[in-house]
XYZ file of N, CA and C in Angstrom:
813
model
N -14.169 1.018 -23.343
C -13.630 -0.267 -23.778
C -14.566 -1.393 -23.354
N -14.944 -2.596 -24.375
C -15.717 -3.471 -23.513
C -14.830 -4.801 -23.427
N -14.889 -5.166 -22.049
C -14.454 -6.210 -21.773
C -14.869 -7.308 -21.745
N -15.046 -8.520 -20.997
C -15.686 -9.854 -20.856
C -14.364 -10.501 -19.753
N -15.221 -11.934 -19.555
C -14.339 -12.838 -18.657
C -13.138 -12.752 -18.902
N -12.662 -13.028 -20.492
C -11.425 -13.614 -21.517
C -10.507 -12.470 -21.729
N -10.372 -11.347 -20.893
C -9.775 -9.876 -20.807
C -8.632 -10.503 -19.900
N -7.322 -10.368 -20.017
C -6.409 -10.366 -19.069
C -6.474 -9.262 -17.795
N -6.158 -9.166 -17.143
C -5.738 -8.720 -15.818
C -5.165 -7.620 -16.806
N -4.985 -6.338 -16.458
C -3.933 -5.076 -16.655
C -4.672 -3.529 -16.520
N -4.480 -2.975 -17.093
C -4.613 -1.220 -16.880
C -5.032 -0.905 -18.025
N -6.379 -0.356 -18.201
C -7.193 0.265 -19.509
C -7.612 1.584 -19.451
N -7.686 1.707 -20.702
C -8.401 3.569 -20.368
C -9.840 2.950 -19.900
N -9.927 4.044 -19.105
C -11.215 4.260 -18.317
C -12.579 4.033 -18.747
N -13.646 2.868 -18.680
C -14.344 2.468 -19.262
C -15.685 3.084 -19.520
N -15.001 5.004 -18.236
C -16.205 5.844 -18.523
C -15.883 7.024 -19.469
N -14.733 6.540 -20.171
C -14.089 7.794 -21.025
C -13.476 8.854 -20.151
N -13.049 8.828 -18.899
C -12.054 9.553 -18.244
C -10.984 10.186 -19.222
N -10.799 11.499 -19.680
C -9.372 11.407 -20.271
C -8.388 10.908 -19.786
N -7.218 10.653 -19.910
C -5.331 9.971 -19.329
C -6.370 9.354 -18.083
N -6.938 8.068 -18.126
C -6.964 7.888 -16.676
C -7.240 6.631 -17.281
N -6.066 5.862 -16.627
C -5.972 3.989 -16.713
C -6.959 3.532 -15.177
N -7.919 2.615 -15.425
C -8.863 1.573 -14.254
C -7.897 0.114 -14.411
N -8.190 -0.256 -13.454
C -7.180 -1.906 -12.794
C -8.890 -2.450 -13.340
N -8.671 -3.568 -14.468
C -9.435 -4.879 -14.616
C -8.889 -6.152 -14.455
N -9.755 -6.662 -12.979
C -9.122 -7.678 -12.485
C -8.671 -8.955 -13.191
N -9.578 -8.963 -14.022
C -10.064 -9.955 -15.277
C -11.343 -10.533 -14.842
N -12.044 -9.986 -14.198
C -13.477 -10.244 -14.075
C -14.228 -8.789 -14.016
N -13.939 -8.331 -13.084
C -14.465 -7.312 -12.797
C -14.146 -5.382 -12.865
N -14.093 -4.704 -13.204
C -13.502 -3.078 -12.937
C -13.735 -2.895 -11.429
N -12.356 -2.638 -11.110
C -12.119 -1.929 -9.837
C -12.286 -0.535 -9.388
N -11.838 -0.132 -8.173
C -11.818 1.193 -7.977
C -9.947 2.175 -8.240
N -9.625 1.161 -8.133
C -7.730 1.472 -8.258
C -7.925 2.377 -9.887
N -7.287 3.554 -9.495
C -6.868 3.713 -10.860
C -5.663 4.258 -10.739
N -5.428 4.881 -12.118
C -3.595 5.594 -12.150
C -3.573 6.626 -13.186
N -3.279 7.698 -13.348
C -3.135 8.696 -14.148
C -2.172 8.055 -15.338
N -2.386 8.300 -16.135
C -1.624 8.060 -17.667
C -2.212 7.850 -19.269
N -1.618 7.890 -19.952
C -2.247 7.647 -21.365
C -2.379 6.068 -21.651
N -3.439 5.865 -22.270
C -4.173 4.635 -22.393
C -3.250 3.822 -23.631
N -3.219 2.513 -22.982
C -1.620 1.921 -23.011
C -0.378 1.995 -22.346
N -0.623 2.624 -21.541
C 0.921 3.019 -20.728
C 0.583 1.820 -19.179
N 1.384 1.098 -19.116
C 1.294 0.288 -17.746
C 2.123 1.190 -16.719
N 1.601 1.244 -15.686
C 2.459 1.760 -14.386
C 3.574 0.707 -14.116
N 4.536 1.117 -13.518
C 5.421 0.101 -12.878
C 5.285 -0.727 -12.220
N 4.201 -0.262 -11.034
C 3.608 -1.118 -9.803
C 2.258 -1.368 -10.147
N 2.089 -2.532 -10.860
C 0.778 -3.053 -10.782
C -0.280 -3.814 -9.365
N -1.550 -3.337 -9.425
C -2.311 -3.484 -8.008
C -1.965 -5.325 -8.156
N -1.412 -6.039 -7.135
C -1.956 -7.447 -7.027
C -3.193 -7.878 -7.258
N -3.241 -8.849 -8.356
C -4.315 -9.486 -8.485
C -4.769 -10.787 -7.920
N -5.960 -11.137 -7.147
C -6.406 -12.379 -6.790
C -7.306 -13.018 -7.474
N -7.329 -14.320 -7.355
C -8.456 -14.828 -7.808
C -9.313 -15.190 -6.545
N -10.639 -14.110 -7.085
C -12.140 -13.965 -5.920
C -11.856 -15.454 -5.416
N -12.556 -16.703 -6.239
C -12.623 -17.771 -5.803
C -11.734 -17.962 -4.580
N -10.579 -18.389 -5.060
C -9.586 -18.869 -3.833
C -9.324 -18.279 -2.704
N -9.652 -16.792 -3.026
C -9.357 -16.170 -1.385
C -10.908 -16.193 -0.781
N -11.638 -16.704 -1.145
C -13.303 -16.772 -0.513
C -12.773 -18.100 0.478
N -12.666 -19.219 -1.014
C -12.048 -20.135 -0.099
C -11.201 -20.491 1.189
N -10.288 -19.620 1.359
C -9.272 -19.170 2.160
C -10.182 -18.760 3.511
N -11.084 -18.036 3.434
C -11.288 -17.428 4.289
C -12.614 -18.197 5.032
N -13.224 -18.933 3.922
C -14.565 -19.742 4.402
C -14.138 -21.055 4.536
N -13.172 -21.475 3.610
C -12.928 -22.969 4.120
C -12.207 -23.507 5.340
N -10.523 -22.323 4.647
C -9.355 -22.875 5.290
C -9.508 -22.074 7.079
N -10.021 -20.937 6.670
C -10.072 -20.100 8.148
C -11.251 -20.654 8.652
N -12.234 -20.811 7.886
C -13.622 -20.842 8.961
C -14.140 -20.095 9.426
N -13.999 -18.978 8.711
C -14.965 -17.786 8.299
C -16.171 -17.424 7.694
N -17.375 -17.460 8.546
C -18.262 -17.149 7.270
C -18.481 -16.013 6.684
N -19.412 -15.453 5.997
C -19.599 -14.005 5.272
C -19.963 -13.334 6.583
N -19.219 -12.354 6.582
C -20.233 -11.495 7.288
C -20.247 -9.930 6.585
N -20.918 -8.795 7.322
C -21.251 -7.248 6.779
C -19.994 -6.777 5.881
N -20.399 -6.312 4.633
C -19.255 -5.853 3.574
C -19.142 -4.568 4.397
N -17.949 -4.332 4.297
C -16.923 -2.862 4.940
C -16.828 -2.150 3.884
N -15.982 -1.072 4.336
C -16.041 0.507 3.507
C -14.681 0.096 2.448
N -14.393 -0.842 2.189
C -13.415 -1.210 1.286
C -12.100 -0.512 1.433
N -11.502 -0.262 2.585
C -10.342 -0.013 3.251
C -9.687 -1.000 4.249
N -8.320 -0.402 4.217
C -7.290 -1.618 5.240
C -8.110 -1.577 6.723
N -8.816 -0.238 6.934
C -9.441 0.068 8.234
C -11.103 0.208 8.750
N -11.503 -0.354 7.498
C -12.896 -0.376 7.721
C -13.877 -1.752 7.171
N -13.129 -2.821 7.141
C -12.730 -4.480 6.295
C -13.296 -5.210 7.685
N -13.896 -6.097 8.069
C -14.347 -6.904 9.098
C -13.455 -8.151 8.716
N -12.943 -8.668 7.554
C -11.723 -9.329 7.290
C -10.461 -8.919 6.489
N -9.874 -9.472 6.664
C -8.374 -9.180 6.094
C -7.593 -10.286 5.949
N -7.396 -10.476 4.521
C -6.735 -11.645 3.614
C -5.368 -11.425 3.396
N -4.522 -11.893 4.084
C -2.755 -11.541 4.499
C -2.149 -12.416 3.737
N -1.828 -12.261 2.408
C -0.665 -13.432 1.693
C 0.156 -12.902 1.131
N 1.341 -13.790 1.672
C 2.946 -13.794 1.253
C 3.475 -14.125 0.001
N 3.724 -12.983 -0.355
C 4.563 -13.121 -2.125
C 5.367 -14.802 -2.011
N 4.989 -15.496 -2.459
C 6.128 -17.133 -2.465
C 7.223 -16.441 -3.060
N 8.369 -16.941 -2.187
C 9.860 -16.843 -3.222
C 10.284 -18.269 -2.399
N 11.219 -18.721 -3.393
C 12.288 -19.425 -2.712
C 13.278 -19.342 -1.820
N 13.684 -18.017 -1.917
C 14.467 -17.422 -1.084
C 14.010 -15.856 -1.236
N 13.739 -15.612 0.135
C 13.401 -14.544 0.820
C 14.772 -13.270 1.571
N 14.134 -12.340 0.558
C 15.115 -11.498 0.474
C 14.622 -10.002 0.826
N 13.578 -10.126 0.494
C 12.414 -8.953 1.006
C 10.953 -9.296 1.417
N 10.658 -9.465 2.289
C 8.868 -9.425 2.200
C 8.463 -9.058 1.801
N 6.829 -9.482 1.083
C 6.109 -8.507 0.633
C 4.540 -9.373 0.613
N 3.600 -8.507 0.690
C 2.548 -9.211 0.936
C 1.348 -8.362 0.188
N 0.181 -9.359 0.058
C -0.932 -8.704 -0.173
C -1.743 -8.634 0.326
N -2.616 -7.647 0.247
C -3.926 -7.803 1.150
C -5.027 -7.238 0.304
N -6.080 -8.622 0.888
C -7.693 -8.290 0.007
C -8.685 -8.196 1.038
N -9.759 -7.985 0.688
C -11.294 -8.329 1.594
C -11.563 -9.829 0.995
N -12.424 -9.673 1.876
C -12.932 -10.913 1.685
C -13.856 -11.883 0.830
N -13.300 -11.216 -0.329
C -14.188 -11.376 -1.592
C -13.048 -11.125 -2.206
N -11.700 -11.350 -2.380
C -10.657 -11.037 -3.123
C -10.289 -9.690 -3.558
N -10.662 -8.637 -3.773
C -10.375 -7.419 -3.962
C -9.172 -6.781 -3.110
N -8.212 -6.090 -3.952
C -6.885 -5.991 -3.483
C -7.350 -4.477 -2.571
N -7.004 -4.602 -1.366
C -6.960 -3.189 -0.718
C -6.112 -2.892 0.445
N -5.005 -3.312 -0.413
C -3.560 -2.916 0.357
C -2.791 -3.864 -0.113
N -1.308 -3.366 0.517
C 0.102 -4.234 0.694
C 0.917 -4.112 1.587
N 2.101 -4.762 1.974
C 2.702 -4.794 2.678
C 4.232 -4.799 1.929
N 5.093 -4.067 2.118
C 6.433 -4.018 1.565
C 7.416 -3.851 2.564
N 9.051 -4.405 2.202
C 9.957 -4.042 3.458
C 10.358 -2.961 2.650
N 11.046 -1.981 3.606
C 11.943 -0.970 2.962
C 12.722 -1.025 3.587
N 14.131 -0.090 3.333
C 15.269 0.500 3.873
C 16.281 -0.801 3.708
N 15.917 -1.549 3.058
C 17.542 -3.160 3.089
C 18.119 -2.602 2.038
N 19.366 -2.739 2.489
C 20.586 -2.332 1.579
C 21.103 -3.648 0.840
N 21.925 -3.503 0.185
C 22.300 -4.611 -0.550
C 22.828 -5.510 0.452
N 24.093 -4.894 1.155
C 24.765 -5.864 1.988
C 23.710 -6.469 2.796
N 22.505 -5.990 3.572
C 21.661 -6.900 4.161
C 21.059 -7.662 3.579
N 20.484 -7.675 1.883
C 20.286 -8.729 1.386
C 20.886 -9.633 0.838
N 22.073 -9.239 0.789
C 23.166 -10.469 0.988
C 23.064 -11.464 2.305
N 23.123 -10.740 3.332
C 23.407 -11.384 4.716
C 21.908 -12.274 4.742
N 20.958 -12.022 4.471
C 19.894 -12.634 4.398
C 20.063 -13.838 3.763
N 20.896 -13.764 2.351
C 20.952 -14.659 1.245
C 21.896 -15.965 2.003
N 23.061 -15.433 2.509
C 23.863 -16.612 3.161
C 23.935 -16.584 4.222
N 22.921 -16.629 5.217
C 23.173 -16.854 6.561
C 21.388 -16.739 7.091
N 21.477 -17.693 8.262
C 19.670 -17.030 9.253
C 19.969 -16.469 10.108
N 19.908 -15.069 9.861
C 20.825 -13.902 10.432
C 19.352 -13.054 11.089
N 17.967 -13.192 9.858
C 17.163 -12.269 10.195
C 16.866 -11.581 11.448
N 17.104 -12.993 12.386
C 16.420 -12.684 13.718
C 17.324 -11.411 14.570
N 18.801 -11.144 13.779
C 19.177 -10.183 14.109
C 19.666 -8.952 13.413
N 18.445 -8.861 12.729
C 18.375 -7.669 12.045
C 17.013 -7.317 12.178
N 17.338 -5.581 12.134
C 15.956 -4.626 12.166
C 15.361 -4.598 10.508
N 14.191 -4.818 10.665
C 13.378 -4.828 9.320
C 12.175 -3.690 9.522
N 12.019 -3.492 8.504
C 10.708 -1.920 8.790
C 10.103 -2.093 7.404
N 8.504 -2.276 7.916
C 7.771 -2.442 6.614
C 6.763 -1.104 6.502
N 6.302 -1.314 5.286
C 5.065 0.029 5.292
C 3.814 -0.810 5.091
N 3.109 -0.386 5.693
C 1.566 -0.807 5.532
C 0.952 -0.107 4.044
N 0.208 -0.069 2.992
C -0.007 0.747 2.212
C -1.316 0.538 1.665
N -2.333 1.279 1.357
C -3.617 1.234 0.536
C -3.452 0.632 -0.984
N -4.805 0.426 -1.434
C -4.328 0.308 -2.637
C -3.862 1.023 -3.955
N -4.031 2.548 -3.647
C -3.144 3.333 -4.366
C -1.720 3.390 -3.807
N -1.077 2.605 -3.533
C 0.388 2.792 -2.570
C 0.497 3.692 -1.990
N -0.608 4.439 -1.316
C 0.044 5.027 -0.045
C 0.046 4.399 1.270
N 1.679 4.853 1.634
C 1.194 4.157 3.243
C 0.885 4.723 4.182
N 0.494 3.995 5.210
C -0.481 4.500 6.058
C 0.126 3.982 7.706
N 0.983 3.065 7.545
C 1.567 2.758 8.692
C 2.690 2.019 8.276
N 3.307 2.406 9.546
C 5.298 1.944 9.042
C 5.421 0.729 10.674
N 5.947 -0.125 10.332
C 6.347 -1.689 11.404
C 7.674 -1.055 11.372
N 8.215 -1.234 12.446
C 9.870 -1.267 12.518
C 9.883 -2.560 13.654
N 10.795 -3.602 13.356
C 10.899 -4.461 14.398
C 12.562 -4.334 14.516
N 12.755 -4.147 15.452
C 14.559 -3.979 15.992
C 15.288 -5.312 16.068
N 16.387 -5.182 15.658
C 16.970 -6.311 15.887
C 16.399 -7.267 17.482
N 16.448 -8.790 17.077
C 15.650 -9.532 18.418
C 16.607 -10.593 18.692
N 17.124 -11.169 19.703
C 18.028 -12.034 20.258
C 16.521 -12.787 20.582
N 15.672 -13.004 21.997
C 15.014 -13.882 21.993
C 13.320 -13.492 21.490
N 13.094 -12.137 22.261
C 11.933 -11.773 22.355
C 11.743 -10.025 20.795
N 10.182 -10.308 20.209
C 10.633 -9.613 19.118
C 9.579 -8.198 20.045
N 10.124 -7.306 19.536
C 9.452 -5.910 19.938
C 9.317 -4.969 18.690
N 7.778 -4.777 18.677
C 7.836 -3.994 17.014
C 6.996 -2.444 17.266
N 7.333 -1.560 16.759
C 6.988 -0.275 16.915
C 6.127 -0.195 15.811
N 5.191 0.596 16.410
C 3.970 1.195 14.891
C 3.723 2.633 14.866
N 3.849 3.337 13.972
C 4.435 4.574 13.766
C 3.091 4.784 12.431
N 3.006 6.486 12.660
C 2.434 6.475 11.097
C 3.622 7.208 10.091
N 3.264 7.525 8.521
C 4.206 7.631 8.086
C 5.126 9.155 8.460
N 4.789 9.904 8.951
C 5.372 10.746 9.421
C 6.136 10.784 10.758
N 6.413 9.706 11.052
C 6.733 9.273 12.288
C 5.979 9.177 13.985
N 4.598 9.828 13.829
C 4.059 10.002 15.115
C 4.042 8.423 15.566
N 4.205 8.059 16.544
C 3.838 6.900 17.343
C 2.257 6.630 17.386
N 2.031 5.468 17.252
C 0.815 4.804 17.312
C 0.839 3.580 18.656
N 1.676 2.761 18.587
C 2.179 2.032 19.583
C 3.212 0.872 19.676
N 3.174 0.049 20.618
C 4.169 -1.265 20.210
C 3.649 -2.665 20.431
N 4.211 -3.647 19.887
C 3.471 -4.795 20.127
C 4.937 -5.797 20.737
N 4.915 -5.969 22.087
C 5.597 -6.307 22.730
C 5.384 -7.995 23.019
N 6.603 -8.669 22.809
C 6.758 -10.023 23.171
C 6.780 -10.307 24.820
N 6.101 -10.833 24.925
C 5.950 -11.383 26.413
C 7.183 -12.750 27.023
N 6.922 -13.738 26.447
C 7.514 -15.068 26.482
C 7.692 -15.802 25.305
N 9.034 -16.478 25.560
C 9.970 -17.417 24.556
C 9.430 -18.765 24.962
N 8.786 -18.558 25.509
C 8.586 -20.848 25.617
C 7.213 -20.776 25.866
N 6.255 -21.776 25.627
C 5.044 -22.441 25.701
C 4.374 -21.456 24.398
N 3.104 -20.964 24.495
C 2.391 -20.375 24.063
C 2.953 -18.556 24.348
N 2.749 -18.762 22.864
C 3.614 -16.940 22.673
C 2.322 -16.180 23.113
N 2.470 -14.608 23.602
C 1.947 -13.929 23.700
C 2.673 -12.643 23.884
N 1.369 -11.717 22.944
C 2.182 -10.735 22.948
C 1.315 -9.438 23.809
N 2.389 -7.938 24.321
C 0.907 -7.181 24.953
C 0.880 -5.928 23.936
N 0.058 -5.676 23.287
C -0.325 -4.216 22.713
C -0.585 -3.044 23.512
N 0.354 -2.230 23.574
C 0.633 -1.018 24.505
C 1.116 0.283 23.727
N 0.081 0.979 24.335
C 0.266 2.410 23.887
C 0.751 3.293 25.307
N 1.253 4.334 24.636
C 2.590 5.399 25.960
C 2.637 4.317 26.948
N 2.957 3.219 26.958
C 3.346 2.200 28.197
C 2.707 1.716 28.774
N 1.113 1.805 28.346
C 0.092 0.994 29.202
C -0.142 0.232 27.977
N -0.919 -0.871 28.348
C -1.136 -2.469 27.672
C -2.965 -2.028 27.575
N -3.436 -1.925 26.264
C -4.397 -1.949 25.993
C -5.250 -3.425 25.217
N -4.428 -4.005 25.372
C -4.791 -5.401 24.569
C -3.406 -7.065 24.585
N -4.011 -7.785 24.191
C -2.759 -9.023 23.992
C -3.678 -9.637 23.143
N -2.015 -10.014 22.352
C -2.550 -11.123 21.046
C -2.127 -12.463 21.946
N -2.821 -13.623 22.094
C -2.268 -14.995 22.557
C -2.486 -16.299 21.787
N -1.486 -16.529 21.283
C -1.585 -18.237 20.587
C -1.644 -19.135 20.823
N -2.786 -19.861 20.238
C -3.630 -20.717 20.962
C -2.659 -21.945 20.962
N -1.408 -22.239 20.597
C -0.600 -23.259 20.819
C 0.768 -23.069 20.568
N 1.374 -24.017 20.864
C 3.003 -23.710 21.288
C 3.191 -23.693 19.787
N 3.125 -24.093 18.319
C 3.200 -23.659 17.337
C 2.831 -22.610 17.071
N 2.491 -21.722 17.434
C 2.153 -20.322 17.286
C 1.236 -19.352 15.739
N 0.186 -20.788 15.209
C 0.076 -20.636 14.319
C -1.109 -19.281 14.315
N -2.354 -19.497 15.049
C -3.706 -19.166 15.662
C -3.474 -18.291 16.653
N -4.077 -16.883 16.187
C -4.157 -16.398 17.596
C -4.950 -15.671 17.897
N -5.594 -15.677 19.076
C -6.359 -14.820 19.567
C -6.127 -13.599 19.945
N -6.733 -11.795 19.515
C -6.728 -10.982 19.844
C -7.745 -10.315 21.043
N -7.450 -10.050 21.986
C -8.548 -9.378 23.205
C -7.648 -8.139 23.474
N -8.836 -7.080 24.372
C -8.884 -6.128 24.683
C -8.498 -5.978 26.147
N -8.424 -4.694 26.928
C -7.950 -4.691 28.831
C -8.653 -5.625 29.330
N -9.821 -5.810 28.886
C -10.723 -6.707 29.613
C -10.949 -8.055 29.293
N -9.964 -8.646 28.725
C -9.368 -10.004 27.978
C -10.461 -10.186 27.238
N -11.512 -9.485 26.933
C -12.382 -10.212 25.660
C -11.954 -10.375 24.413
N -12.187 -10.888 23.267
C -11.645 -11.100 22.403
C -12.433 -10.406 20.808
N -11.419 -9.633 20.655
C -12.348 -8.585 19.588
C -11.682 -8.886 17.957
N -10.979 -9.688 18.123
C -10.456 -10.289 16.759
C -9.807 -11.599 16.723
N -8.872 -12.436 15.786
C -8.600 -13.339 15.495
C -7.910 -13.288 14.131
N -6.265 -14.278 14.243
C -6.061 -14.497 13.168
C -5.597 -16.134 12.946
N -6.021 -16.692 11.873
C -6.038 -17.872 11.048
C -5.000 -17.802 10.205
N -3.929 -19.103 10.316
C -2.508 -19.048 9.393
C -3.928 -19.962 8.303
N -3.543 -19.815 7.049
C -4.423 -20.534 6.282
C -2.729 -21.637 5.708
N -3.223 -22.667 5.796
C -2.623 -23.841 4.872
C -2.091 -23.629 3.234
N -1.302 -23.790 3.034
C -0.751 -22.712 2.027
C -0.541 -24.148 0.946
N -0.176 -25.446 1.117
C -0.093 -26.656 0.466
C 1.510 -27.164 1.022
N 1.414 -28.804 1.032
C 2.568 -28.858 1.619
C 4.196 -28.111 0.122
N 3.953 -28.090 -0.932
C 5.028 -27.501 -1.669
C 5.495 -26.240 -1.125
N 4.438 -25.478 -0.762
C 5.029 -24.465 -0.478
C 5.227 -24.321 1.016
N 4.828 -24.757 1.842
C 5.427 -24.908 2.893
C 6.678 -24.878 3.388
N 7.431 -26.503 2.185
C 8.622 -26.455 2.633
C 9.516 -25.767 1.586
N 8.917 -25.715 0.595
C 9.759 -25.141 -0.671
C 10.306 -23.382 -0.742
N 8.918 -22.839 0.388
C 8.875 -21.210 -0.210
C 8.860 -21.091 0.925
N 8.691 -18.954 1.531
C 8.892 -18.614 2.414
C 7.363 -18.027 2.267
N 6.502 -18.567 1.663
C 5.343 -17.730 1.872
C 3.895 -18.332 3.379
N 3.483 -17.161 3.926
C 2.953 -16.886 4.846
C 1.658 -16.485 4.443
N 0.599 -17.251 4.682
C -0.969 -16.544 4.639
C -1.979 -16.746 5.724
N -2.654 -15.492 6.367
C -3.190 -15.476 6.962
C -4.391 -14.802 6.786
N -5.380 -14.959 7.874
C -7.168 -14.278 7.729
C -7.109 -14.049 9.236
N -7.663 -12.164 9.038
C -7.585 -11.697 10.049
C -8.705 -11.268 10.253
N -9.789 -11.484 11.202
C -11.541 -11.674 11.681
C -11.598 -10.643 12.590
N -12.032 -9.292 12.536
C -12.461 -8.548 13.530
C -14.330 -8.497 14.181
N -13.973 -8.738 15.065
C -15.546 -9.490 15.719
C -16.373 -8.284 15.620
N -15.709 -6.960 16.142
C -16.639 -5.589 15.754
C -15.695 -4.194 15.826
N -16.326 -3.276 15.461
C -15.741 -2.053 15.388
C -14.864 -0.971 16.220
N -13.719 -1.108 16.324
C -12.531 -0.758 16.883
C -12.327 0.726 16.583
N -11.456 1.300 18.185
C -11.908 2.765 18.387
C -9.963 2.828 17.748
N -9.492 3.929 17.359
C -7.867 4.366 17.180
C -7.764 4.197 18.496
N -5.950 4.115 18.924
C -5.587 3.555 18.198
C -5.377 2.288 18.024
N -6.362 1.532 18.528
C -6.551 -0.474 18.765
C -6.345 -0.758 17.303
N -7.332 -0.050 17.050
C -7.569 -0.569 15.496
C -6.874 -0.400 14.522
N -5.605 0.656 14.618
C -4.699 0.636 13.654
C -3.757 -0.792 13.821
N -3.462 -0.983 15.936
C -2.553 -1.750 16.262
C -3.161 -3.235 15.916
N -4.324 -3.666 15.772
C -4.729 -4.718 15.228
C -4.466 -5.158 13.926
N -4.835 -3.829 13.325
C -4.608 -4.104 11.972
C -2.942 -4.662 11.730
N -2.471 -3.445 12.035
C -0.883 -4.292 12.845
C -0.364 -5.465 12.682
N -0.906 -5.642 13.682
C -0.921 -6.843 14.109
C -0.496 -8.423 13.662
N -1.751 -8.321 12.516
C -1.522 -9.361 11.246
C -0.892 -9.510 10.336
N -0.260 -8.500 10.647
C 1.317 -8.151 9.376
C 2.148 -8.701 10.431
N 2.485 -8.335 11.722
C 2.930 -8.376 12.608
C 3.887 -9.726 12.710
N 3.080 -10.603 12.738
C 3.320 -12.312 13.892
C 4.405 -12.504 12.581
N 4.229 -12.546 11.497
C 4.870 -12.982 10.589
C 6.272 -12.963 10.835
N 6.441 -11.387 10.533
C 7.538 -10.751 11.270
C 8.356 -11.164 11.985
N 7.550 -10.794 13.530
C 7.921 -11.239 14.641
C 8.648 -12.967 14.725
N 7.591 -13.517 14.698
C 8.089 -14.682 14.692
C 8.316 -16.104 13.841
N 7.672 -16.032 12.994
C 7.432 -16.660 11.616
C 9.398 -16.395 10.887
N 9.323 -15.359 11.267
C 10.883 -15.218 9.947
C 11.551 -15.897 10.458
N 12.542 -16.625 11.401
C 12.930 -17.188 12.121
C 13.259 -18.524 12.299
N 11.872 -19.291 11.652
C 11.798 -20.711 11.158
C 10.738 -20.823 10.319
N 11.023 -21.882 9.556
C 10.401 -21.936 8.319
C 9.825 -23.661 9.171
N 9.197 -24.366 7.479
C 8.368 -25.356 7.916
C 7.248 -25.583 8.102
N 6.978 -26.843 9.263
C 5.506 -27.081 9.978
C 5.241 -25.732 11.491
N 6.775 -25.288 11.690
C 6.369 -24.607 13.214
C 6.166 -23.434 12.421
């Protein structure tokens, strides 16, 4: 099939003559995402699309990020990670996307397991903070690759990271409710790391290792004031300074799905 700029976004037969095999065209470019089916057939779950531009922007303007070494084009091998929140008006499920740093979709974030009655309770009441939510981490063929469970939280949030078969990976434990949040990343009960925010808004935070150095960073990016106050959407850029051994590096990755979660659901706004 030949395409150009003026191609919508969707699912084509394969532009190398693959038999039954639909490629994701971003509307610029052919990706690596594909999906088994006959040409014309859309999947249900289409890959999120970005526009390159704006998430460059995002990450060079609003974060203050510059380019650095292109990664193996995975959730786990990415030196950045572009974290944005589906906008709704009312938030009833999370869901998020994630690109590199050049816009290319290579992953998501979804809640599972809410029943109706909890998205009711969501709908009329700010109840979240006491309810357990459990998300999946997922590639960009939807598999996931790591499951968040955060337990119901009265003050302090505590979130478990699991892979999908349930083995434990670790937890990311709330430290303190007042001044500057911090949290400690601990595996079988020892503290291998803390995320700490660089202000009592809890927007910025710094990630370090046992030895308090700091081996990552995440940037809330400015989303515009409409959506600020209008929507429940959340975007962030997550900067890993260098190459992380398991399981830090799953819990980092973590991580940036994490704060949202944790503490972001809770209040909306400037905090």
């Amino acid at each position: 099939m030949t395409t150009h700029p003026n191609t919508p976004a969707g699912w084509y037969a394969d532009p190398q003559g693959t038999p039954n095999l639909l490629r994701w065209w971003d509307g610029a470019q052919w990706t690596e995402h594909t999906h088994p089916g006959q040409p014309g057939q859309v999947p249900q779950q289409q890959a999120p699309v970005a526009d390159p531009a704006k998430v460059q922007r995002q990450v060079q303007q609003q974060a203050g990020v510059a380019p650095v070494y292109a990664g193996g084009g995975t959730l786990f091998s990415e030196p950045v990670l572009v974290v944005n929140q589906k906008a709704k008006l009312i938030e009833l499920t999370n869901e998020y996307s994630v690109f590199d740093q050049h816009g290319r979709t290579i992953g998501s974030v979804v809640q599972v397991g809410q029943s109706t009655l909890k998205k009711v309770a969501r709908f009329v009441s700010s109840l979240d903070q006491f309810m357990t939510h459990k998300l999946e981490i997922r590639d960009a063929q939807g598999q996931p690759h790591l499951v968040l469970t955060r337990p119901a939280k009265f003050i302090k949030s505590r979130v478990l990271v699991t892979r999908p078969d349930g083995q434990p990976v670790g937890e990311i434990v709330q430290q303190n409710a007042i001044g500057k949040i911090n949290f400690a990343i601990q595996v079988n009960g020892q503290q291998i790391g803390a995320i700490k925010a660089e202000n009592w808004r809890a927007w910025n935070f710094a990630i370090v290792d046992h030895t308090d150095t700091e081996i990552a960073r995440i940037t809330k990016t400015w989303e515009g004031l409409a959506k600020t106050m209008f929507t429940t959407a959340d975007n962030y850029v997550l900067q890993i300074h260098r190459q992380l051994p398991d399981p830090l590096l799953s819990l980092v990755v973590a991580t940036a799905l994490t704060v949202d979660t944790a503490l972001k659901q809770d209040a909306r706004g400037f905090g």
